Coordinates of C-alpha atoms in Angstrom, one line a residue:
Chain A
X301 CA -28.1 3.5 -6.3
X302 CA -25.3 2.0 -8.5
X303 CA -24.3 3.8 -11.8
X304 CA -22.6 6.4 -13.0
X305 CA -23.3 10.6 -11.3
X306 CA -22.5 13.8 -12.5
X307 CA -21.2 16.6 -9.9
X308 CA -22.7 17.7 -7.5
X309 CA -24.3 14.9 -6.5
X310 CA -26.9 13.7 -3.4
X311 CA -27.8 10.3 -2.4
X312 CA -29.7 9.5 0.7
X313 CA -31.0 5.7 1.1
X314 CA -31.3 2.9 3.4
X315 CA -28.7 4.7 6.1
X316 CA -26.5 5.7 3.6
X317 CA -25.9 9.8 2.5
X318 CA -23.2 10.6 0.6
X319 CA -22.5 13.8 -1.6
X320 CA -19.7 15.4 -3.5
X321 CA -20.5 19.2 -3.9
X322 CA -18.6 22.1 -5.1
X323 CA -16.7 24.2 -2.7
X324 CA -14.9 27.3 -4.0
X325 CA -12.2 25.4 -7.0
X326 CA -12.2 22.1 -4.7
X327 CA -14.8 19.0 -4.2
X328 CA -16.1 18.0 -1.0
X329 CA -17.1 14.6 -0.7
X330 CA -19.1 12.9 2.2
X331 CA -20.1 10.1 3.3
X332 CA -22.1 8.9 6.2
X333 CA -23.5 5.3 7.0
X334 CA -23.8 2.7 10.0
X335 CA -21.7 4.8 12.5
X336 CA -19.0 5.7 9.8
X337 CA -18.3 8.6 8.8
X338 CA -16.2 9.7 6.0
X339 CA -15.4 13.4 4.9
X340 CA -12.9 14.0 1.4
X341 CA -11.5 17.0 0.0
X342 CA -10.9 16.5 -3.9
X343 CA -8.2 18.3 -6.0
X344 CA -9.4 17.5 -8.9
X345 CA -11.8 18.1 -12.0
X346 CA -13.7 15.3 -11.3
X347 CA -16.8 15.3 -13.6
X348 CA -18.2 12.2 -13.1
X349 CA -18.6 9.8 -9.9
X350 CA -19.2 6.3 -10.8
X351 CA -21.2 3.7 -7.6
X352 CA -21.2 0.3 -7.9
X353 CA -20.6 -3.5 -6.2
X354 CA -16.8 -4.5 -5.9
X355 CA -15.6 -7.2 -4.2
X356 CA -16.2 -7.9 -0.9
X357 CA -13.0 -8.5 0.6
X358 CA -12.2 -4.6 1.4
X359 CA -14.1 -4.1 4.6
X360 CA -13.3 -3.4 7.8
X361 CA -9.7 -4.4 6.8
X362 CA -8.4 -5.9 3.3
X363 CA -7.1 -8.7 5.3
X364 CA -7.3 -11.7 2.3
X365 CA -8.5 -11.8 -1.1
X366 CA -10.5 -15.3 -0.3
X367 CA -14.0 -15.5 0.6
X368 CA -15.9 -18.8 2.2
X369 CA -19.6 -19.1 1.6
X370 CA -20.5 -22.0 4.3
X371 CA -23.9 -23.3 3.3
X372 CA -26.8 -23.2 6.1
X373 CA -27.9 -26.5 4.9
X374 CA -25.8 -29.3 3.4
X375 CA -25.8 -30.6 -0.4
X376 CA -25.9 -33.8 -1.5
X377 CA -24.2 -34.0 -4.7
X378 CA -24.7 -37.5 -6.7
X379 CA -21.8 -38.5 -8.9
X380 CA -21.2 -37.5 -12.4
X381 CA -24.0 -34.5 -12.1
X382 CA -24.0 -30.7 -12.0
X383 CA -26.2 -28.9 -10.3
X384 CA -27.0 -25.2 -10.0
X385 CA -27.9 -23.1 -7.3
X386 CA -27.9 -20.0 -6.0
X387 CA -26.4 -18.5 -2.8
X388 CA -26.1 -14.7 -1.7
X389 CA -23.0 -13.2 -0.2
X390 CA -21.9 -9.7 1.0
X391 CA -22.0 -6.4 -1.5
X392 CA -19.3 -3.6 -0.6
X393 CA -20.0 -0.5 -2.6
X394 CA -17.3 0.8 -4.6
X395 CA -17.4 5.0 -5.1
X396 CA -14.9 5.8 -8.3
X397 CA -14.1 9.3 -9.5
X398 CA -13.5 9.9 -13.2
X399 CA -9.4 10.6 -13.5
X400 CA -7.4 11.5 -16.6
X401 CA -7.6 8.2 -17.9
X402 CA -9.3 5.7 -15.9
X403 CA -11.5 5.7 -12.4
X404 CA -9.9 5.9 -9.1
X405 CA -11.2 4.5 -6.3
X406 CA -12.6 7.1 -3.4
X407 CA -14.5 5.3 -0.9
X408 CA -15.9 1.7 0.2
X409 CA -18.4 0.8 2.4
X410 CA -20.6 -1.9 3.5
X411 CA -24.2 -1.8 5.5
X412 CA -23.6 -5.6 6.4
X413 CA -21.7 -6.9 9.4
X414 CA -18.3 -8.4 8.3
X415 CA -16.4 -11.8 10.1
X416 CA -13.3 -13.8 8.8
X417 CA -12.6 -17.2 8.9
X418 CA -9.8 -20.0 8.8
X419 CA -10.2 -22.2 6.0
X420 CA -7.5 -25.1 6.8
X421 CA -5.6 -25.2 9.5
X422 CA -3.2 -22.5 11.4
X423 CA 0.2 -24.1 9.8
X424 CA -0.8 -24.3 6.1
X425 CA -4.4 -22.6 6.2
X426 CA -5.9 -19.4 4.5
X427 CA -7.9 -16.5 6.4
X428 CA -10.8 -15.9 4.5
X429 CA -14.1 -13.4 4.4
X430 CA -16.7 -15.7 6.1
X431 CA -20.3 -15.6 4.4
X432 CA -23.6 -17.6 5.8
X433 CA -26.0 -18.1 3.1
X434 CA -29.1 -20.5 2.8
X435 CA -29.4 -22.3 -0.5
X436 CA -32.0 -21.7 -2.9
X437 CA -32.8 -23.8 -6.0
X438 CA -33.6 -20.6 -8.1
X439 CA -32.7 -17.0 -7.7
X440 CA -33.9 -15.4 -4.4
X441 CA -35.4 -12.1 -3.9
X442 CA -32.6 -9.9 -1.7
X443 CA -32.0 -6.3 -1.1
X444 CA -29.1 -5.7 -3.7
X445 CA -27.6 -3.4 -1.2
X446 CA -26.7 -6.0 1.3
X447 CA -26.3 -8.7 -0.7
X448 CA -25.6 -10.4 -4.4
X449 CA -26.8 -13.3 -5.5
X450 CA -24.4 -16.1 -6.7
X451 CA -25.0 -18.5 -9.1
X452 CA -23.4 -21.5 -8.7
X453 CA -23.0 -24.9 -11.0
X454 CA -21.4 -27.5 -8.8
X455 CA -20.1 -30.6 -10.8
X456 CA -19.1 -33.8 -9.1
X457 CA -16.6 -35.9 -11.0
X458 CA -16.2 -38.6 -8.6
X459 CA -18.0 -41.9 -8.7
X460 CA -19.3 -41.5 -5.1
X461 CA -22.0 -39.5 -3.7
X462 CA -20.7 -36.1 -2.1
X463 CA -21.8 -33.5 1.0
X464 CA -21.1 -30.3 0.2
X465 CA -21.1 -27.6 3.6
X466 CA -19.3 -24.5 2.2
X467 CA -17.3 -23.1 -0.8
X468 CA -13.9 -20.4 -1.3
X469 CA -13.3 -18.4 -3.8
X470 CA -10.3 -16.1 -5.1
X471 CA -12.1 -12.9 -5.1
X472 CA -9.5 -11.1 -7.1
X473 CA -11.3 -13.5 -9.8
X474 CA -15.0 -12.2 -9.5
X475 CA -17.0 -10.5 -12.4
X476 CA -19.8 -8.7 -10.5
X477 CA -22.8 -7.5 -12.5
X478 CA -25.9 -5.3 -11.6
X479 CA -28.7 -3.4 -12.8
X480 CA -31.3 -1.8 -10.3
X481 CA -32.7 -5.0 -8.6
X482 CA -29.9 -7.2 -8.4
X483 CA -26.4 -7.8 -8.1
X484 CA -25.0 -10.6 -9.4
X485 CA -22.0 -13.0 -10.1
X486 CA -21.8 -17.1 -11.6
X487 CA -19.5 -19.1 -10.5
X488 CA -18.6 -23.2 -11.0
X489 CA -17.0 -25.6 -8.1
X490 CA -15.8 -29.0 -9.7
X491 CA -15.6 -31.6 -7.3
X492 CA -12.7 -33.8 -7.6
X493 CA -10.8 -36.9 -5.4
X494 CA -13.4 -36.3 -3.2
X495 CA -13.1 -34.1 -0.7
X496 CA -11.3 -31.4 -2.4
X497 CA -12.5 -29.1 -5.2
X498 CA -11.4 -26.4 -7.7
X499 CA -13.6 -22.8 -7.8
X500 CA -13.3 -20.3 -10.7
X501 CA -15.5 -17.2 -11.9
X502 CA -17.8 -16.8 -15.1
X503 CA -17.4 -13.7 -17.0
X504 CA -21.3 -13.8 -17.6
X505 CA -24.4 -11.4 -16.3
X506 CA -26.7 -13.4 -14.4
X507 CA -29.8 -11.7 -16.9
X508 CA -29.9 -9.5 -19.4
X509 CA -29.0 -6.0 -20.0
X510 CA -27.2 -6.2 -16.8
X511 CA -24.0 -3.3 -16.5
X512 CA -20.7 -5.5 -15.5
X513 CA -18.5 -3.2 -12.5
X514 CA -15.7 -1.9 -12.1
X515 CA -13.4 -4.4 -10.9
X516 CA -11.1 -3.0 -7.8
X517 CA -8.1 -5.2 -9.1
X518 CA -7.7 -3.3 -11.9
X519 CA -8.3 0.5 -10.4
X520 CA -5.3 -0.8 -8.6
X521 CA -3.3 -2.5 -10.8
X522 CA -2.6 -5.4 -9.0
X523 CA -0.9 -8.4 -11.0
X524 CA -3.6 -11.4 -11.0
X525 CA -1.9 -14.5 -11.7
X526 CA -4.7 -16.8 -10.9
X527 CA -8.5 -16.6 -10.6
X528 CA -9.5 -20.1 -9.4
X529 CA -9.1 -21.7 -5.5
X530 CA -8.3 -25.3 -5.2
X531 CA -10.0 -26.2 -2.0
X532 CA -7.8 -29.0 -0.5
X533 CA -8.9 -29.4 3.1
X534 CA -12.6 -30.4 2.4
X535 CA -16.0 -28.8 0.6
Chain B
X1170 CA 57.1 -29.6 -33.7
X1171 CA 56.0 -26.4 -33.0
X1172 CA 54.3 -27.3 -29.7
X1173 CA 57.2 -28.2 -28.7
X1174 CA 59.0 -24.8 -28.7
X1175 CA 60.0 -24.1 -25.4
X1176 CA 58.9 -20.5 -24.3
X1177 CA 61.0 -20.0 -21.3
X1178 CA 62.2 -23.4 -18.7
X1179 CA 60.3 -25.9 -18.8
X1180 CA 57.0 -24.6 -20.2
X1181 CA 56.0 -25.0 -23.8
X1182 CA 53.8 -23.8 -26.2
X1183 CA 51.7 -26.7 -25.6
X1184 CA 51.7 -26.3 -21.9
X1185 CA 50.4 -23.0 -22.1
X1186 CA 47.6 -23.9 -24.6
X1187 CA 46.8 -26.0 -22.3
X1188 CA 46.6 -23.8 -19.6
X1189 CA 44.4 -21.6 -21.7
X1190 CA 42.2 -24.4 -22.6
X1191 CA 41.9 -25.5 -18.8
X1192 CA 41.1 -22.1 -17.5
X1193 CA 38.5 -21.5 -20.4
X1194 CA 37.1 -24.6 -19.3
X1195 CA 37.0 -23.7 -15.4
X1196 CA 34.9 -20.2 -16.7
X1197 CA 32.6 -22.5 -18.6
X1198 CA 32.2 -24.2 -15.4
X1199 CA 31.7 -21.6 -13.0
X1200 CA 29.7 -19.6 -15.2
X1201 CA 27.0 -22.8 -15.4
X1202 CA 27.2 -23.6 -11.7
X1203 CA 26.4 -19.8 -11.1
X1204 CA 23.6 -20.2 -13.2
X1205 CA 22.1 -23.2 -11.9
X1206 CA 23.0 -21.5 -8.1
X1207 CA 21.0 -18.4 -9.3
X1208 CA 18.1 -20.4 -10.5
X1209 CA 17.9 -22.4 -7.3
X1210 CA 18.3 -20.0 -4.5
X1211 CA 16.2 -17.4 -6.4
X1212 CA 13.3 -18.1 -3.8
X1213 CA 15.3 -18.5 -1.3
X1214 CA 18.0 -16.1 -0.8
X1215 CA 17.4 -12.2 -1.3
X1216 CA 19.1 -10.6 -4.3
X1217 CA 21.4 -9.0 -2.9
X1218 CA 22.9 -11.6 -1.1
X1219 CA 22.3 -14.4 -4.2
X1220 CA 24.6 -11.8 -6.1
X1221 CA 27.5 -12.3 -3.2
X1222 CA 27.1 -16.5 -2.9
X1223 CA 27.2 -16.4 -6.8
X1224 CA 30.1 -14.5 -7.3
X1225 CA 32.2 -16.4 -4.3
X1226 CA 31.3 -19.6 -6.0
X1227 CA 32.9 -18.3 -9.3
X1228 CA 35.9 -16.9 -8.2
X1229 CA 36.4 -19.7 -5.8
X1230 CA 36.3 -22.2 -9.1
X1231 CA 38.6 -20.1 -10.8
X1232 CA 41.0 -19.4 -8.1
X1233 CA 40.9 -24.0 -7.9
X1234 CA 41.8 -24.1 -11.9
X1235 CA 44.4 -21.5 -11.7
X1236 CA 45.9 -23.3 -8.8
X1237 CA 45.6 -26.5 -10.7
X1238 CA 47.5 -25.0 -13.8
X1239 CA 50.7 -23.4 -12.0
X1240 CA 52.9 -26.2 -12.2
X1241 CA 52.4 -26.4 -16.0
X1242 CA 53.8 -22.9 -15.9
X1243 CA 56.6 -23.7 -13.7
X1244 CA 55.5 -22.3 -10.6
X1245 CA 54.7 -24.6 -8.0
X1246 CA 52.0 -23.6 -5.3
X1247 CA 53.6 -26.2 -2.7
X1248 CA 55.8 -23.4 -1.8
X1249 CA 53.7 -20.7 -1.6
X1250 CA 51.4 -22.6 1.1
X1251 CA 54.1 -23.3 3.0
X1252 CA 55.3 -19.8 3.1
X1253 CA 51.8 -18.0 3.8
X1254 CA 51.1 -21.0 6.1
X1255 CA 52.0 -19.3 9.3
X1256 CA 50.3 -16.1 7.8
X1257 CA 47.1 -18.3 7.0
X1258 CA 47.2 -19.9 10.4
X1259 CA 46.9 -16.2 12.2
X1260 CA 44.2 -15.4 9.8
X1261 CA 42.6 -18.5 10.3
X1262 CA 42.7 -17.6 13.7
X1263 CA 41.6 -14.3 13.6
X1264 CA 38.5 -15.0 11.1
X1265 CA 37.4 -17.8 12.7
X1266 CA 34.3 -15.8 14.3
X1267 CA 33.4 -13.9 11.3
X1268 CA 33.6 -17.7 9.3
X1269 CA 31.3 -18.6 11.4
X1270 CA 28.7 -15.8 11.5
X1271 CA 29.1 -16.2 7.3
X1272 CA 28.2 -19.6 7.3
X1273 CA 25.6 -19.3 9.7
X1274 CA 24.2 -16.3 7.4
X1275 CA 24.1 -18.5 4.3
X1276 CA 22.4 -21.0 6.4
X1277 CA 19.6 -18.7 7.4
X1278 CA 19.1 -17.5 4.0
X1279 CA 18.7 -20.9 2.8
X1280 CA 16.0 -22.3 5.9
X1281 CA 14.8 -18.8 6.2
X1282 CA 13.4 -19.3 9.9
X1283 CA 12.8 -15.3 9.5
X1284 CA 11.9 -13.0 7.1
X1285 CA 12.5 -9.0 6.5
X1286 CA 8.9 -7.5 8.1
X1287 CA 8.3 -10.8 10.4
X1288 CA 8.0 -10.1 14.0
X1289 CA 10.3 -12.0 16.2
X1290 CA 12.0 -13.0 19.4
X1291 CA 15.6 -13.9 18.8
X1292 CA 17.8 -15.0 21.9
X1293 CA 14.8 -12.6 24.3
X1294 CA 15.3 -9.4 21.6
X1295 CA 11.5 -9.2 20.3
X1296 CA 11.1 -6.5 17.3
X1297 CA 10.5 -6.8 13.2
X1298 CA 13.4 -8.0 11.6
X1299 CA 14.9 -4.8 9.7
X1300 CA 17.6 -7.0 7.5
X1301 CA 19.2 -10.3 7.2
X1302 CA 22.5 -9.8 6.0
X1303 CA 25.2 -12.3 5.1
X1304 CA 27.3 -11.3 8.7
X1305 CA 24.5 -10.5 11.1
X1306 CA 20.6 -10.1 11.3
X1307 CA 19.3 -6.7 12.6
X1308 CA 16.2 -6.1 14.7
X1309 CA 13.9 -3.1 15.3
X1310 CA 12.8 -3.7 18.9
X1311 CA 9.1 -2.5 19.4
X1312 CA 10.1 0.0 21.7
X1313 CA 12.2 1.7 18.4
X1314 CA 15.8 0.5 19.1
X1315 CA 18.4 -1.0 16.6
X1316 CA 19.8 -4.4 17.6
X1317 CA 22.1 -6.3 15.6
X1318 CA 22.8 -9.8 16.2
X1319 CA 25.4 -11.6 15.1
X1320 CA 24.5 -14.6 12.0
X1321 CA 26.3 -17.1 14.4
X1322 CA 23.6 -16.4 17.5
X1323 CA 20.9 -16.3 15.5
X1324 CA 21.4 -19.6 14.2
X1325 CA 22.1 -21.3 17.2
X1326 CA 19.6 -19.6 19.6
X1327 CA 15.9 -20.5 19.8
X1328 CA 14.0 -18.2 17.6
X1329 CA 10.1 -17.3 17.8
X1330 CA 8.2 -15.9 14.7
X1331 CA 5.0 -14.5 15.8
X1332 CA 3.8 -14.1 12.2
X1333 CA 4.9 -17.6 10.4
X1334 CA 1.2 -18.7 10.4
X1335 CA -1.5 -17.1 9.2
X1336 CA -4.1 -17.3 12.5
X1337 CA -3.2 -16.8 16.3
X1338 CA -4.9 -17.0 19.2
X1339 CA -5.6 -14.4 22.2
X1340 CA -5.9 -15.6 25.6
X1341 CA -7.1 -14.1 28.9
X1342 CA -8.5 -15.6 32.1
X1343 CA -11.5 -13.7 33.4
X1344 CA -12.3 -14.4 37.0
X1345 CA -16.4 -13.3 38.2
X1346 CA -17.5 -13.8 42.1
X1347 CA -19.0 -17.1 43.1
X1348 CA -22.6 -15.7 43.3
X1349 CA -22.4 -14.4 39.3
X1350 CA -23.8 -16.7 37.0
X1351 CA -20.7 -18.4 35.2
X1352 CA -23.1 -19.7 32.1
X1353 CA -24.1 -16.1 31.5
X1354 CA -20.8 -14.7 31.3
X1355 CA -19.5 -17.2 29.1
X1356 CA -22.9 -16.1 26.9
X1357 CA -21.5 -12.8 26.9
X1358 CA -18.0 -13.4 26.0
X1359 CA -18.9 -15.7 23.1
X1360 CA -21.5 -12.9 22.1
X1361 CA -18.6 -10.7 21.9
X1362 CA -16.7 -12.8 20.3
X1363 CA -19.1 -13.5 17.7
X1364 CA -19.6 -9.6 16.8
X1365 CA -16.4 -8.6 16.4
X1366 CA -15.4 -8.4 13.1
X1367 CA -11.8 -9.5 13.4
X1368 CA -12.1 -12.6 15.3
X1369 CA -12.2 -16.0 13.3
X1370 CA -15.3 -17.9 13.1
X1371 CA -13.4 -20.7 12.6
X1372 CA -11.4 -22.4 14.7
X1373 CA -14.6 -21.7 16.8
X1374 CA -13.5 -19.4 20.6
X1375 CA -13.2 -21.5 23.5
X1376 CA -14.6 -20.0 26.9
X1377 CA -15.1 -22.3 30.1
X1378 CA -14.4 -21.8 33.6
X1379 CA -11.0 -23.4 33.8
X1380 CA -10.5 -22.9 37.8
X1381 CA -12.1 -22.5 41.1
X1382 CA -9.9 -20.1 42.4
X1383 CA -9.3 -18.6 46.4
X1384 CA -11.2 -15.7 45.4
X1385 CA -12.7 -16.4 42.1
X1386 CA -14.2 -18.2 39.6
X1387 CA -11.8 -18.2 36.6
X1388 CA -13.2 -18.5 32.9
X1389 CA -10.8 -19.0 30.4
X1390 CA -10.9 -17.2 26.8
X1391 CA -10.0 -18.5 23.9
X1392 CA -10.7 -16.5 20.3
X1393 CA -8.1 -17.0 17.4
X1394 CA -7.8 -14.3 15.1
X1395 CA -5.6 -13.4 11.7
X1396 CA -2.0 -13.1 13.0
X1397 CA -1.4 -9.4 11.2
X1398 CA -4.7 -8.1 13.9
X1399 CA -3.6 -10.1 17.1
X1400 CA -1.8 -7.2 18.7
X1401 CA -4.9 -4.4 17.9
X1402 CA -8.1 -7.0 19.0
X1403 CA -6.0 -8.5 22.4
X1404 CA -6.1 -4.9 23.0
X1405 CA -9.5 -4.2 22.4
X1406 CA -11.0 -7.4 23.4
X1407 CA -10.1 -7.1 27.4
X1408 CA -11.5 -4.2 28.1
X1409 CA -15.0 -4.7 26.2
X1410 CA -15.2 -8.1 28.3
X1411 CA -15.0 -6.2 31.4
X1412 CA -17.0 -3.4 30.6
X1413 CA -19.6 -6.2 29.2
X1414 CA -20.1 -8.3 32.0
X1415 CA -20.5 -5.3 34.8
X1416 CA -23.3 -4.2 32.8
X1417 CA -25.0 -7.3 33.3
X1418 CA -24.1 -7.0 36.6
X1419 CA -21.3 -9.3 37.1
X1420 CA -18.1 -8.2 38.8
X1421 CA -14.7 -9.2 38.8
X1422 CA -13.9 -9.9 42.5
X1423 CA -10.9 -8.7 44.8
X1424 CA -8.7 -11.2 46.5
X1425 CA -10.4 -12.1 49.2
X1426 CA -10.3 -14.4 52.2
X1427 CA -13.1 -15.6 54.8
X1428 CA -11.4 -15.8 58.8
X1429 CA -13.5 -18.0 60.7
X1430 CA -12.3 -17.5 64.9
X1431 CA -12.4 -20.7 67.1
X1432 CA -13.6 -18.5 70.2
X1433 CA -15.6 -15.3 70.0
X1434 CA -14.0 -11.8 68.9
X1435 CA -13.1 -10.1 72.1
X1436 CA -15.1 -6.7 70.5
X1437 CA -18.1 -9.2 70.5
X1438 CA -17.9 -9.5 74.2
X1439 CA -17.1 -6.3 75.1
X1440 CA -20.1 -5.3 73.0
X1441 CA -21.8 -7.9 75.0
X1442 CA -21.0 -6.9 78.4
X1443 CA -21.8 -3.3 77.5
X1444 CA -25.5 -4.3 76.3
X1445 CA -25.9 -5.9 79.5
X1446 CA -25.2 -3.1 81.5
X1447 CA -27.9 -1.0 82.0
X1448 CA -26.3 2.4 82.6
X1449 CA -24.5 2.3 79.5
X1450 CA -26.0 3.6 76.3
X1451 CA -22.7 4.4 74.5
X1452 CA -21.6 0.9 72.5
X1453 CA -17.7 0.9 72.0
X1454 CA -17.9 -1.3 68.9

């Protein structure tokens, strides 16, 4: 499914059928999946259509750029180690057309359900994207179109034992990868003064050979100052 | 010496090199305090309005120095204030409101209860605040009119910003008959709750029956969501309740009221005088 398409072009899998076919001088692109449908007219030479995973954060509404995984069961992190693990969370699918000098975003869409959450409290909290994931110690077999599989190395720098039930992250910060049975992203969570804890991305494909996405931020040109989350109201 | 020249009365050439050193001094001055102003209120006042308190704060350190340096030249201010002091009474007067609104402006720009965009209730005017300026704040009421309130109200009045947090919560009562099942429509409220993508998982919705009511049996709902979607899912959210619960068969009751008689209805005994008489077959009711 993801990859780069030349015009005209059919896809029909799992629910989803999209095409962009020629009409007269004009494109006509469609789109049809989990009650949505979406119908484009395109004014443009577009000779290539480029699918792929961006970051979840678009669907139904681009509401926050913060997404909370919350862990169905809880870690137990001893002091001083790093563990990894490996959680999923939610693919949207990104549908670029070739412009003059970069891609431009056309359609999103998603064949998961979405929710949001509060992380924090009304006053001083953040809404996020909210994501339920079990935890498993090495990397689970999922349908890449619903979900990606994160890798995560959580380090505890305290001298204490700590539990672990969920973790944000700035998801103008990802780096998704994927290649034709996985999508994938790494990221770290260092655990410090106990209860609070710092999140950043890892500019690395979870395997080899894998083809790195196109990152929404940068279609739209959006100034990213910061990457990481500092999660102050508890892990 | 030749600072001693006298250049006309009193004044000498060192007096006026004074003077000039003085009021270079007082531009050093202002131009620093404006620059520390401009670095201070950056976040906090708009541009526009930073520009205005900078440049009143610089003439107003100037106008002090050259007031300062006026008896050196031989003109004495003393005399001027007592001749515009009648004149600065009326306008003091006069101003007094529009003083006030200013100061109150500044004030707002620097707490910043509201912002341009936020959606408000000022003094019972609800809209989106349109502009914030430096004499009076202006409203766009929902229903598409221009209010303009002055700075001095809006500083003094209670104000409500329905968008200063992030999360806000929707609220309805829902009242079923007291033969529907109250645990199963609370199961189908939280169900809907739980599907909709725009309502926060966290804080968690709270639905319980809240009140045994005259005619009902009142559940209360409870479901925050993010503060930019309040309007569209309180909307949204009512209606699917209700459409929800009479598909499983659970109605939302009239008012009603049960009349119990001490003595029998009157019908009831004309009905039963009828029935006892043989020849009639027609019942009035």
């Amino acid at each position: 499914m993801f990859g780069y398409y030349d015009v005209p072009l059919g896809i029909a899998k799992e629910g989803i059928s999209l095409s962009v076919k020629r009409k007269g001088e004009v494109l006509l692109y469609r789109r049809e999946c989990v009650d949505e449908k979406v119908e484009k007219i395109l004014l443009a030479s577009t000779e290539k259509i480029l699918i792929n995973p961006i970051e979840p954060l678009n669907k139904p509404k681009e509401l926050t750029s913060y997404l909370l995984i919350e862990f169905e069961k809880t870690l137990v992190v001893e002091p001083g180690a790093t563990q990894k693990i490996y959680v999923t969370y939610p693919v949207e699918i990104g549908v670029f057309m070739s412009g003059d000098k970069d891609f431009e975003i056309l359609d999103i869409f998603t064949l998961i359900k979405q929710k949001f959450t509060l992380y924090g409290d009304p006053r001083s909290g953040v809404i996020c994207k909210y994501w339920r994931s079990e935890v498993y110690s090495s990397k689970p077999s999922i349908n890449l179109l619903h979900e990606g599989i994160l890798e995560l190395s959580i380090t505890n720098t305290n001298t204490e034992w700590v539990e672990v039930t969920k973790a944000v992250f700035n998801a103008y910060g990802m780096k998704i990868y994927y290649s034709d049975d996985m999508v994938s992203m790494k990221a770290t969570m260092k655990i410090v003064k106990g209860k609070s804890a710092e999140t950043d991305f890892v500019d690395s494909p979870l395997e080899k050979g894998m083809k790195k996405s196109f990152e929404l931020y940068t279609v739209r040109t959006l100034s990213v100052t910061a990457t990481k989350f500092v999660m102050e109201v508890g892990i | 010496m030749i600072l001693d020249t006298v250049v006309y009365g009193n004044v000498t050439l060192f007096n006026l090199l004074m003077v000039t050193v003085i009021l270079i001094i007082a531009v050093v001055i202002a131009k620093g305090v404006a620059i520390n102003l401009k670095r201070s209120l950056k976040d906090k006042v708009s541009r526009e309005h930073l520009e205005i308190i900078v440049k009143a704060v610089n003439y107003s350190i100037i106008g002090v120095a050259v007031l300062l340096v006026l008896p050196t030249l031989g003109v004495h201010p003393s005399g001027l204030l007592v001749a515009g002091g009648i004149a600065g009474l009326v306008i003091g007067f006069a101003s007094q409101s529009i003083v006030s609104n200013l100061i109150s402006g500044l004030f707002l720009m620097i707490e910043r209860p509201i912002k341009i965009g936020n959606a408000v209730n000022i003094a019972g005017t609800a809209g989106v605040v349109e502009d914030i300026r430096i004499i009076s704040t202006t409203l766009r009421t929902f229903d598409g009119l221009y209010v303009r309130i002055p700075n001095e109200q809006v500083f003094t009045t209670s104000i409500t910003n329905y968008v200063a947090y992030v999360a806000r919560r929707v609220e309805y009562v829902v009242g079923i008959r007291y033969s529907d099942d109250a645990d199963k429509a609370i199961g189908i409220i939280k169900k809907l709750s739980e599907v909709h993508p725009l309502t926060l998982k966290n804080p968690a919705p709270d639905v319980f029956v809240n009140n045994l009511g005259d005619s009902s049996v009142n559940i209360i709902v409870r479901i925050w969501v993010p503060t930019t979607e309040w309007y569209g899912v309180m909307m949204e959210l009512l209606w699917k309740i209700k459409k929800a619960l009479e598909k499983e068969g659970i109605q939302i009751p009239f008012p009603q009221r049960e009349v119990w008689f001490n003595n029998e209805l009157k019908s009831r005994e004309i009905k039963n005088s009828n029935s006892s008489d043989p020849g009639s077959s027609n019942s009035t009711g």
